[in-house]
């Protein structure tokens, strides 16, 4: 192995296993995904902020979701893009930066679950590419029993609360739909709830996969891919689902483009 000298309190990131020939295509692909996620989420935040007709609690909740998606993508993607073009021995990160990234990534995941739970309630009126706690625990030479107990307890409480509240909400919605004889109401409820449930299942599936695969080192590459997808996929899907499929926001987008076309002509 080559000898390398690093400053104190520096950690090496494994990153994604990308060959030299595919490093630039992978960089371009992830860069385009990141740009789309930032522009789509930021654009919807600006649209909701500027249009007074959208100054309602539901759309402010959307703003929180899109702002959280921007934070989540920014925590992971810039560093990942840098590591793709960096050779493995040079993919180092300071301990402080690693702890900050781990904190931000967990805040992003927790906030995403919390916002989706609130949105579900609202609908009842009808070794890793980035730092996280599990990766840091593996580096410790001391006992991390208390940290593991706290982390496991917090994760269980978060997932049980999240899954329980959303399951209860959709059960009540299903009861209302079964009792209702209005096909229009049932169709609207199906469209509205299915998109929300899709985003939640993606977030939940990625979260469970990451937690489970941390226990199986043989599947480290799959875990790293799921870690990236867990931060990237929801941030790209949310603006499409909650932006283009929300009638008021879609109407405002068309209105803004119409105004721009009129002004240009």
PDB file of C-alpha atoms in Angstrom:
ATOM      1  CA  UNK A   1       0.000   0.000   0.000  1.00  0.00           C
ATOM      2  CA  UNK A   2       1.185   3.539  -0.724  1.00  0.00           C
ATOM      3  CA  UNK A   3       2.134   5.708   2.195  1.00  0.00           C
ATOM      4  CA  UNK A   4       0.194   8.931   2.563  1.00  0.00           C
ATOM      5  CA  UNK A   5       0.517  11.607   5.230  1.00  0.00           C
ATOM      6  CA  UNK A   6      -2.656  13.402   6.324  1.00  0.00           C
ATOM      7  CA  UNK A   7      -3.316  16.156   8.870  1.00  0.00           C
ATOM      8  CA  UNK A   8      -4.698  15.222  12.271  1.00  0.00           C
ATOM      9  CA  UNK A   9      -8.408  14.440  12.640  1.00  0.00           C
ATOM     10  CA  UNK A  10      -8.873  13.498   8.980  1.00  0.00           C
ATOM     11  CA  UNK A  11     -11.048  10.622   7.763  1.00  0.00           C
ATOM     12  CA  UNK A  12     -11.052   8.858   4.416  1.00  0.00           C
ATOM     13  CA  UNK A  13     -14.338   8.402   2.538  1.00  0.00           C
ATOM     14  CA  UNK A  14     -14.849   5.252   0.517  1.00  0.00           C
ATOM     15  CA  UNK A  15     -17.068   6.959  -2.038  1.00  0.00           C
ATOM     16  CA  UNK A  16     -18.765   5.154  -4.895  1.00  0.00           C
ATOM     17  CA  UNK A  17     -16.740   2.582  -6.833  1.00  0.00           C
ATOM     18  CA  UNK A  18     -16.594   4.304 -10.197  1.00  0.00           C
ATOM     19  CA  UNK A  19     -14.023   3.286 -12.816  1.00  0.00           C
ATOM     20  CA  UNK A  20     -11.808   5.914 -14.403  1.00  0.00           C
ATOM     21  CA  UNK A  21     -13.613   5.578 -17.746  1.00  0.00           C
ATOM     22  CA  UNK A  22     -17.041   6.081 -16.192  1.00  0.00           C
ATOM     23  CA  UNK A  23     -16.081   8.812 -13.717  1.00  0.00           C
ATOM     24  CA  UNK A  24     -16.956  11.716 -16.034  1.00  0.00           C
ATOM     25  CA  UNK A  25     -20.306  10.261 -17.223  1.00  0.00           C
ATOM     26  CA  UNK A  26     -21.203   9.554 -13.585  1.00  0.00           C
ATOM     27  CA  UNK A  27     -20.141  13.086 -12.608  1.00  0.00           C
ATOM     28  CA  UNK A  28     -22.271  14.633 -15.369  1.00  0.00           C
ATOM     29  CA  UNK A  29     -25.287  12.453 -14.503  1.00  0.00           C
ATOM     30  CA  UNK A  30     -25.190  13.289 -10.779  1.00  0.00           C
ATOM     31  CA  UNK A  31     -24.501  16.961 -11.545  1.00  0.00           C
ATOM     32  CA  UNK A  32     -27.579  17.192 -13.780  1.00  0.00           C
ATOM     33  CA  UNK A  33     -29.679  15.457 -11.116  1.00  0.00           C
ATOM     34  CA  UNK A  34     -28.393  17.891  -8.474  1.00  0.00           C
ATOM     35  CA  UNK A  35     -29.038  20.932 -10.674  1.00  0.00           C
ATOM     36  CA  UNK A  36     -32.571  19.716 -11.442  1.00  0.00           C
ATOM     37  CA  UNK A  37     -33.313  19.097  -7.758  1.00  0.00           C
ATOM     38  CA  UNK A  38     -32.048  22.542  -6.708  1.00  0.00           C
ATOM     39  CA  UNK A  39     -33.745  24.455  -9.522  1.00  0.00           C
ATOM     40  CA  UNK A  40     -37.074  22.620  -9.224  1.00  0.00           C
ATOM     41  CA  UNK A  41     -37.315  22.969  -5.452  1.00  0.00           C
ATOM     42  CA  UNK A  42     -36.036  26.560  -5.390  1.00  0.00           C
ATOM     43  CA  UNK A  43     -38.351  27.517  -8.245  1.00  0.00           C
ATOM     44  CA  UNK A  44     -41.398  26.244  -6.378  1.00  0.00           C
ATOM     45  CA  UNK A  45     -40.337  28.073  -3.216  1.00  0.00           C
ATOM     46  CA  UNK A  46     -40.036  31.339  -5.177  1.00  0.00           C
ATOM     47  CA  UNK A  47     -43.377  30.737  -6.917  1.00  0.00           C
ATOM     48  CA  UNK A  48     -45.220  30.088  -3.648  1.00  0.00           C
ATOM     49  CA  UNK A  49     -43.523  33.083  -2.005  1.00  0.00           C
ATOM     50  CA  UNK A  50     -44.423  35.524  -4.785  1.00  0.00           C
ATOM     51  CA  UNK A  51     -47.995  34.453  -5.514  1.00  0.00           C
ATOM     52  CA  UNK A  52     -50.384  35.672  -2.830  1.00  0.00           C
ATOM     53  CA  UNK A  53     -53.009  33.143  -3.875  1.00  0.00           C
ATOM     54  CA  UNK A  54     -50.659  30.409  -2.626  1.00  0.00           C
ATOM     55  CA  UNK A  55     -50.096  31.979   0.807  1.00  0.00           C
ATOM     56  CA  UNK A  56     -51.976  29.229   2.588  1.00  0.00           C
ATOM     57  CA  UNK A  57     -50.842  26.731   5.273  1.00  0.00           C
ATOM     58  CA  UNK A  58     -50.687  23.816   2.824  1.00  0.00           C
ATOM     59  CA  UNK A  59     -48.329  25.634   0.460  1.00  0.00           C
ATOM     60  CA  UNK A  60     -46.159  26.904   3.303  1.00  0.00           C
ATOM     61  CA  UNK A  61     -45.821  23.239   4.247  1.00  0.00           C
ATOM     62  CA  UNK A  62     -44.725  22.549   0.669  1.00  0.00           C
ATOM     63  CA  UNK A  63     -42.111  25.304   1.049  1.00  0.00           C
ATOM     64  CA  UNK A  64     -40.701  23.555   4.102  1.00  0.00           C
ATOM     65  CA  UNK A  65     -40.547  20.285   2.182  1.00  0.00           C
ATOM     66  CA  UNK A  66     -38.769  21.850  -0.804  1.00  0.00           C
ATOM     67  CA  UNK A  67     -36.363  23.793   1.431  1.00  0.00           C
ATOM     68  CA  UNK A  68     -35.552  20.584   3.285  1.00  0.00           C
ATOM     69  CA  UNK A  69     -34.948  18.825  -0.040  1.00  0.00           C
ATOM     70  CA  UNK A  70     -32.473  21.543  -1.044  1.00  0.00           C
ATOM     71  CA  UNK A  71     -30.617  21.071   2.239  1.00  0.00           C
ATOM     72  CA  UNK A  72     -30.635  17.282   1.881  1.00  0.00           C
ATOM     73  CA  UNK A  73     -29.286  17.343  -1.657  1.00  0.00           C
ATOM     74  CA  UNK A  74     -26.645  19.961  -0.812  1.00  0.00           C
ATOM     75  CA  UNK A  75     -25.410  17.991   2.179  1.00  0.00           C
ATOM     76  CA  UNK A  76     -24.613  14.953   0.011  1.00  0.00           C
ATOM     77  CA  UNK A  77     -24.240  15.830  -3.659  1.00  0.00           C
ATOM     78  CA  UNK A  78     -21.415  18.453  -3.824  1.00  0.00           C
ATOM     79  CA  UNK A  79     -19.117  16.259  -1.762  1.00  0.00           C
ATOM     80  CA  UNK A  80     -20.083  13.198  -3.798  1.00  0.00           C
ATOM     81  CA  UNK A  81     -19.356  15.026  -7.065  1.00  0.00           C
ATOM     82  CA  UNK A  82     -15.928  16.023  -5.763  1.00  0.00           C
ATOM     83  CA  UNK A  83     -15.139  12.458  -4.695  1.00  0.00           C
ATOM     84  CA  UNK A  84     -16.106  11.010  -8.076  1.00  0.00           C
ATOM     85  CA  UNK A  85     -13.297  13.006  -9.718  1.00  0.00           C
ATOM     86  CA  UNK A  86     -10.857  12.391  -6.861  1.00  0.00           C
ATOM     87  CA  UNK A  87      -8.649   9.316  -6.512  1.00  0.00           C
ATOM     88  CA  UNK A  88      -9.449   7.050  -3.563  1.00  0.00           C
ATOM     89  CA  UNK A  89      -6.399   7.948  -1.408  1.00  0.00           C
ATOM     90  CA  UNK A  90      -7.274  11.647  -1.661  1.00  0.00           C
ATOM     91  CA  UNK A  91     -10.929  11.381  -0.597  1.00  0.00           C
ATOM     92  CA  UNK A  92     -10.387  12.711   2.909  1.00  0.00           C
ATOM     93  CA  UNK A  93     -12.649  14.827   5.071  1.00  0.00           C
ATOM     94  CA  UNK A  94     -11.963  16.525   8.372  1.00  0.00           C
ATOM     95  CA  UNK A  95     -13.589  15.089  11.455  1.00  0.00           C
ATOM     96  CA  UNK A  96     -15.534  18.304  12.122  1.00  0.00           C
ATOM     97  CA  UNK A  97     -16.894  18.368   8.557  1.00  0.00           C
ATOM     98  CA  UNK A  98     -17.831  14.704   8.846  1.00  0.00           C
ATOM     99  CA  UNK A  99     -19.771  15.270  12.075  1.00  0.00           C
ATOM    100  CA  UNK A 100     -21.561  18.287  10.563  1.00  0.00           C
ATOM    101  CA  UNK A 101     -22.490  16.267   7.461  1.00  0.00           C
ATOM    102  CA  UNK A 102     -23.758  13.391   9.604  1.00  0.00           C
ATOM    103  CA  UNK A 103     -25.864  15.794  11.706  1.00  0.00           C
ATOM    104  CA  UNK A 104     -27.335  17.513   8.635  1.00  0.00           C
ATOM    105  CA  UNK A 105     -28.126  14.237   6.868  1.00  0.00           C
ATOM    106  CA  UNK A 106     -30.045  12.947   9.905  1.00  0.00           C
ATOM    107  CA  UNK A 107     -31.866  16.270  10.335  1.00  0.00           C
ATOM    108  CA  UNK A 108     -32.885  16.042   6.663  1.00  0.00           C
ATOM    109  CA  UNK A 109     -34.232  12.488   7.069  1.00  0.00           C
ATOM    110  CA  UNK A 110     -36.090  13.319  10.301  1.00  0.00           C
ATOM    111  CA  UNK A 111     -37.591  16.498   8.856  1.00  0.00           C
ATOM    112  CA  UNK A 112     -38.732  14.629   5.726  1.00  0.00           C
ATOM    113  CA  UNK A 113     -40.612  12.065   7.819  1.00  0.00           C
ATOM    114  CA  UNK A 114     -42.105  14.788  10.017  1.00  0.00           C
ATOM    115  CA  UNK A 115     -43.351  16.871   7.072  1.00  0.00           C
ATOM    116  CA  UNK A 116     -44.838  13.823   5.336  1.00  0.00           C
ATOM    117  CA  UNK A 117     -46.618  12.864   8.580  1.00  0.00           C
ATOM    118  CA  UNK A 118     -48.100  16.373   8.843  1.00  0.00           C
ATOM    119  CA  UNK A 119     -49.154  16.219   5.194  1.00  0.00           C
ATOM    120  CA  UNK A 120     -50.851  12.885   5.845  1.00  0.00           C
ATOM    121  CA  UNK A 121     -52.831  14.434   8.703  1.00  0.00           C
ATOM    122  CA  UNK A 122     -53.678  17.369   6.460  1.00  0.00           C
ATOM    123  CA  UNK A 123     -55.160  15.006   3.867  1.00  0.00           C
ATOM    124  CA  UNK A 124     -57.568  13.571   6.534  1.00  0.00           C
ATOM    125  CA  UNK A 125     -59.748  16.450   6.046  1.00  0.00           C
ATOM    126  CA  UNK A 126     -60.921  14.197   3.262  1.00  0.00           C
ATOM    127  CA  UNK A 127     -19.125   2.701   4.697  1.00  0.00           C
ATOM    128  CA  UNK A 128     -20.534   5.369   3.015  1.00  0.00           C
ATOM    129  CA  UNK A 129     -20.481   8.060   0.348  1.00  0.00           C
ATOM    130  CA  UNK A 130     -21.383  10.552   3.061  1.00  0.00           C
ATOM    131  CA  UNK A 131     -21.095  10.715   6.843  1.00  0.00           C
ATOM    132  CA  UNK A 132     -23.798   9.378   9.120  1.00  0.00           C
ATOM    133  CA  UNK A 133     -23.883   8.132  12.689  1.00  0.00           C
ATOM    134  CA  UNK A 134     -23.476   4.454  11.814  1.00  0.00           C
ATOM    135  CA  UNK A 135     -20.304   5.175   9.813  1.00  0.00           C
ATOM    136  CA  UNK A 136     -18.825   7.280  12.623  1.00  0.00           C
ATOM    137  CA  UNK A 137     -19.606   4.627  15.234  1.00  0.00           C
ATOM    138  CA  UNK A 138     -17.581   2.051  13.299  1.00  0.00           C
ATOM    139  CA  UNK A 139     -14.484   4.249  13.603  1.00  0.00           C
ATOM    140  CA  UNK A 140     -14.650   4.545  17.386  1.00  0.00           C
ATOM    141  CA  UNK A 141     -12.129   2.599  19.492  1.00  0.00           C
ATOM    142  CA  UNK A 142     -14.269   3.092  22.599  1.00  0.00           C
ATOM    143  CA  UNK A 143     -17.623   1.611  23.521  1.00  0.00           C
ATOM    144  CA  UNK A 144     -20.499   3.090  21.541  1.00  0.00           C
ATOM    145  CA  UNK A 145     -23.179   1.120  23.364  1.00  0.00           C
ATOM    146  CA  UNK A 146     -24.956   4.215  24.656  1.00  0.00           C
ATOM    147  CA  UNK A 147     -24.798   5.827  21.211  1.00  0.00           C
ATOM    148  CA  UNK A 148     -26.215   2.686  19.602  1.00  0.00           C
ATOM    149  CA  UNK A 149     -29.013   2.439  22.166  1.00  0.00           C
ATOM    150  CA  UNK A 150     -29.915   6.106  21.680  1.00  0.00           C
ATOM    151  CA  UNK A 151     -29.706   5.837  17.893  1.00  0.00           C
ATOM    152  CA  UNK A 152     -31.755   2.636  17.800  1.00  0.00           C
ATOM    153  CA  UNK A 153     -34.365   4.074  20.178  1.00  0.00           C
ATOM    154  CA  UNK A 154     -34.662   7.290  18.183  1.00  0.00           C
ATOM    155  CA  UNK A 155     -34.925   5.372  14.893  1.00  0.00           C
ATOM    156  CA  UNK A 156     -37.577   3.024  16.273  1.00  0.00           C
ATOM    157  CA  UNK A 157     -39.604   5.924  17.705  1.00  0.00           C
ATOM    158  CA  UNK A 158     -39.325   7.850  14.436  1.00  0.00           C
ATOM    159  CA  UNK A 159     -40.309   4.933  12.207  1.00  0.00           C
ATOM    160  CA  UNK A 160     -43.071   3.646  14.515  1.00  0.00           C
ATOM    161  CA  UNK A 161     -44.548   7.148  14.867  1.00  0.00           C
ATOM    162  CA  UNK A 162     -44.202   7.807  11.157  1.00  0.00           C
ATOM    163  CA  UNK A 163     -45.617   4.477   9.966  1.00  0.00           C
ATOM    164  CA  UNK A 164     -48.292   4.382  12.652  1.00  0.00           C
ATOM    165  CA  UNK A 165     -49.623   7.880  12.057  1.00  0.00           C
ATOM    166  CA  UNK A 166     -49.638   7.552   8.270  1.00  0.00           C
ATOM    167  CA  UNK A 167     -51.244   4.084   8.422  1.00  0.00           C
ATOM    168  CA  UNK A 168     -53.949   5.366  10.779  1.00  0.00           C
ATOM    169  CA  UNK A 169     -54.566   8.404   8.590  1.00  0.00           C
ATOM    170  CA  UNK A 170     -54.939   6.372   5.407  1.00  0.00           C
ATOM    171  CA  UNK A 171     -57.133   3.836   7.196  1.00  0.00           C
ATOM    172  CA  UNK A 172     -59.512   6.638   8.172  1.00  0.00           C
ATOM    173  CA  UNK A 173     -59.371   8.020   4.626  1.00  0.00           C
ATOM    174  CA  UNK A 174     -60.182   4.551   3.247  1.00  0.00           C
ATOM    175  CA  UNK A 175     -63.166   4.285   5.611  1.00  0.00           C
ATOM    176  CA  UNK A 176     -64.442   7.676   4.446  1.00  0.00           C
ATOM    177  CA  UNK A 177     -64.037   6.658   0.791  1.00  0.00           C
ATOM    178  CA  UNK A 178     -65.836   3.337   1.333  1.00  0.00           C
ATOM    179  CA  UNK A 179     -68.740   5.098   3.021  1.00  0.00           C
ATOM    180  CA  UNK A 180     -68.900   7.766   0.341  1.00  0.00           C
ATOM    181  CA  UNK A 181     -70.809   7.054  -2.847  1.00  0.00           C
ATOM    182  CA  UNK A 182     -69.184   9.918  -4.720  1.00  0.00           C
ATOM    183  CA  UNK A 183     -66.915   8.586  -7.461  1.00  0.00           C
ATOM    184  CA  UNK A 184     -65.449  12.077  -7.935  1.00  0.00           C
ATOM    185  CA  UNK A 185     -64.446  12.309  -4.266  1.00  0.00           C
ATOM    186  CA  UNK A 186     -62.960   8.811  -4.271  1.00  0.00           C
ATOM    187  CA  UNK A 187     -61.020   9.458  -7.476  1.00  0.00           C
ATOM    188  CA  UNK A 188     -59.580  12.716  -6.118  1.00  0.00           C
ATOM    189  CA  UNK A 189     -58.640  11.034  -2.841  1.00  0.00           C
ATOM    190  CA  UNK A 190     -56.923   8.190  -4.726  1.00  0.00           C
ATOM    191  CA  UNK A 191     -54.838  10.554  -6.864  1.00  0.00           C
ATOM    192  CA  UNK A 192     -53.912  12.814  -3.951  1.00  0.00           C
ATOM    193  CA  UNK A 193     -53.053  10.036  -1.510  1.00  0.00           C
ATOM    194  CA  UNK A 194     -51.240   7.752  -3.941  1.00  0.00           C
ATOM    195  CA  UNK A 195     -48.646  10.400  -4.820  1.00  0.00           C
ATOM    196  CA  UNK A 196     -48.012  11.225  -1.161  1.00  0.00           C
ATOM    197  CA  UNK A 197     -47.770   7.529  -0.333  1.00  0.00           C
ATOM    198  CA  UNK A 198     -45.314   6.962  -3.200  1.00  0.00           C
ATOM    199  CA  UNK A 199     -42.894   9.572  -1.835  1.00  0.00           C
ATOM    200  CA  UNK A 200     -43.240   8.180   1.675  1.00  0.00           C
ATOM    201  CA  UNK A 201     -42.593   4.587   0.556  1.00  0.00           C
ATOM    202  CA  UNK A 202     -39.479   5.664  -1.372  1.00  0.00           C
ATOM    203  CA  UNK A 203     -38.144   7.471   1.700  1.00  0.00           C
ATOM    204  CA  UNK A 204     -39.080   4.604   4.002  1.00  0.00           C
ATOM    205  CA  UNK A 205     -37.636   1.931   1.695  1.00  0.00           C
ATOM    206  CA  UNK A 206     -34.314   3.726   1.322  1.00  0.00           C
ATOM    207  CA  UNK A 207     -34.118   4.320   5.086  1.00  0.00           C
ATOM    208  CA  UNK A 208     -34.789   0.687   5.972  1.00  0.00           C
ATOM    209  CA  UNK A 209     -32.354  -0.551   3.333  1.00  0.00           C
ATOM    210  CA  UNK A 210     -29.536   1.650   4.635  1.00  0.00           C
ATOM    211  CA  UNK A 211     -30.128   0.600   8.253  1.00  0.00           C
ATOM    212  CA  UNK A 212     -30.292  -3.110   7.414  1.00  0.00           C
ATOM    213  CA  UNK A 213     -27.304  -3.150   5.048  1.00  0.00           C
ATOM    214  CA  UNK A 214     -25.094  -1.462   7.648  1.00  0.00           C
ATOM    215  CA  UNK A 215     -25.227  -4.870   9.392  1.00  0.00           C
ATOM    216  CA  UNK A 216     -23.984  -6.704   6.278  1.00  0.00           C
ATOM    217  CA  UNK A 217     -20.517  -5.484   5.179  1.00  0.00           C
ATOM    218  CA  UNK A 218     -20.616  -7.745   2.104  1.00  0.00           C
ATOM    219  CA  UNK A 219     -23.296  -5.485   0.597  1.00  0.00           C
ATOM    220  CA  UNK A 220     -21.408  -2.217   1.211  1.00  0.00           C
ATOM    221  CA  UNK A 221     -21.639  -1.102  -2.428  1.00  0.00           C
ATOM    222  CA  UNK A 222     -25.415  -1.589  -2.485  1.00  0.00           C
ATOM    223  CA  UNK A 223     -25.742   0.286   0.801  1.00  0.00           C
ATOM    224  CA  UNK A 224     -23.729   3.213  -0.533  1.00  0.00           C
ATOM    225  CA  UNK A 225     -25.892   3.390  -3.653  1.00  0.00           C
ATOM    226  CA  UNK A 226     -29.069   3.315  -1.537  1.00  0.00           C
ATOM    227  CA  UNK A 227     -27.626   6.070   0.684  1.00  0.00           C
ATOM    228  CA  UNK A 228     -27.192   8.331  -2.328  1.00  0.00           C
ATOM    229  CA  UNK A 229     -30.584   7.442  -3.808  1.00  0.00           C
ATOM    230  CA  UNK A 230     -32.231   8.078  -0.442  1.00  0.00           C
ATOM    231  CA  UNK A 231     -31.091  11.687  -0.611  1.00  0.00           C
ATOM    232  CA  UNK A 232     -31.418  12.230  -4.364  1.00  0.00           C
ATOM    233  CA  UNK A 233     -34.653  10.506  -5.407  1.00  0.00           C
ATOM    234  CA  UNK A 234     -37.082  12.238  -2.985  1.00  0.00           C
ATOM    235  CA  UNK A 235     -35.552  15.661  -3.719  1.00  0.00           C
ATOM    236  CA  UNK A 236     -36.242  15.166  -7.445  1.00  0.00           C
ATOM    237  CA  UNK A 237     -39.648  13.503  -7.069  1.00  0.00           C
ATOM    238  CA  UNK A 238     -41.138  15.952  -4.542  1.00  0.00           C
ATOM    239  CA  UNK A 239     -41.208  19.032  -6.826  1.00  0.00           C
ATOM    240  CA  UNK A 240     -42.826  16.981  -9.586  1.00  0.00           C
ATOM    241  CA  UNK A 241     -45.490  15.449  -7.362  1.00  0.00           C
ATOM    242  CA  UNK A 242     -46.286  18.430  -5.134  1.00  0.00           C
ATOM    243  CA  UNK A 243     -45.632  21.032  -7.801  1.00  0.00           C
ATOM    244  CA  UNK A 244     -46.932  19.836 -11.146  1.00  0.00           C
ATOM    245  CA  UNK A 245     -49.739  17.691  -9.697  1.00  0.00           C
ATOM    246  CA  UNK A 246     -51.129  20.414  -7.424  1.00  0.00           C
ATOM    247  CA  UNK A 247     -53.780  22.253  -9.401  1.00  0.00           C
ATOM    248  CA  UNK A 248     -53.172  25.685  -7.896  1.00  0.00           C
ATOM    249  CA  UNK A 249     -49.382  25.534  -8.282  1.00  0.00           C
ATOM    250  CA  UNK A 250     -49.657  24.142 -11.818  1.00  0.00           C
ATOM    251  CA  UNK A 251     -52.050  26.955 -12.706  1.00  0.00           C
ATOM    252  CA  UNK A 252     -49.619  29.521 -11.277  1.00  0.00           C
ATOM    253  CA  UNK A 253     -46.711  28.032 -13.242  1.00  0.00           C
ATOM    254  CA  UNK A 254     -48.683  28.320 -16.487  1.00  0.00           C
ATOM    255  CA  UNK A 255     -49.696  31.869 -15.514  1.00  0.00           C
ATOM    256  CA  UNK A 256     -46.076  32.903 -14.885  1.00  0.00           C
ATOM    257  CA  UNK A 257     -44.950  31.447 -18.230  1.00  0.00           C
ATOM    258  CA  UNK A 258     -47.862  33.172 -19.978  1.00  0.00           C
ATOM    259  CA  UNK A 259     -46.909  36.509 -18.432  1.00  0.00           C
ATOM    260  CA  UNK A 260     -43.305  35.983 -19.518  1.00  0.00           C
ATOM    261  CA  UNK A 261     -44.377  35.176 -23.096  1.00  0.00           C
ATOM    262  CA  UNK A 262     -46.648  38.225 -23.241  1.00  0.00           C
ATOM    263  CA  UNK A 263     -43.891  40.473 -21.909  1.00  0.00           C
ATOM    264  CA  UNK A 264     -41.392  39.048 -24.405  1.00  0.00           C
ATOM    265  CA  UNK A 265     -43.741  39.598 -27.340  1.00  0.00           C
TER     266      UNK A 265
END
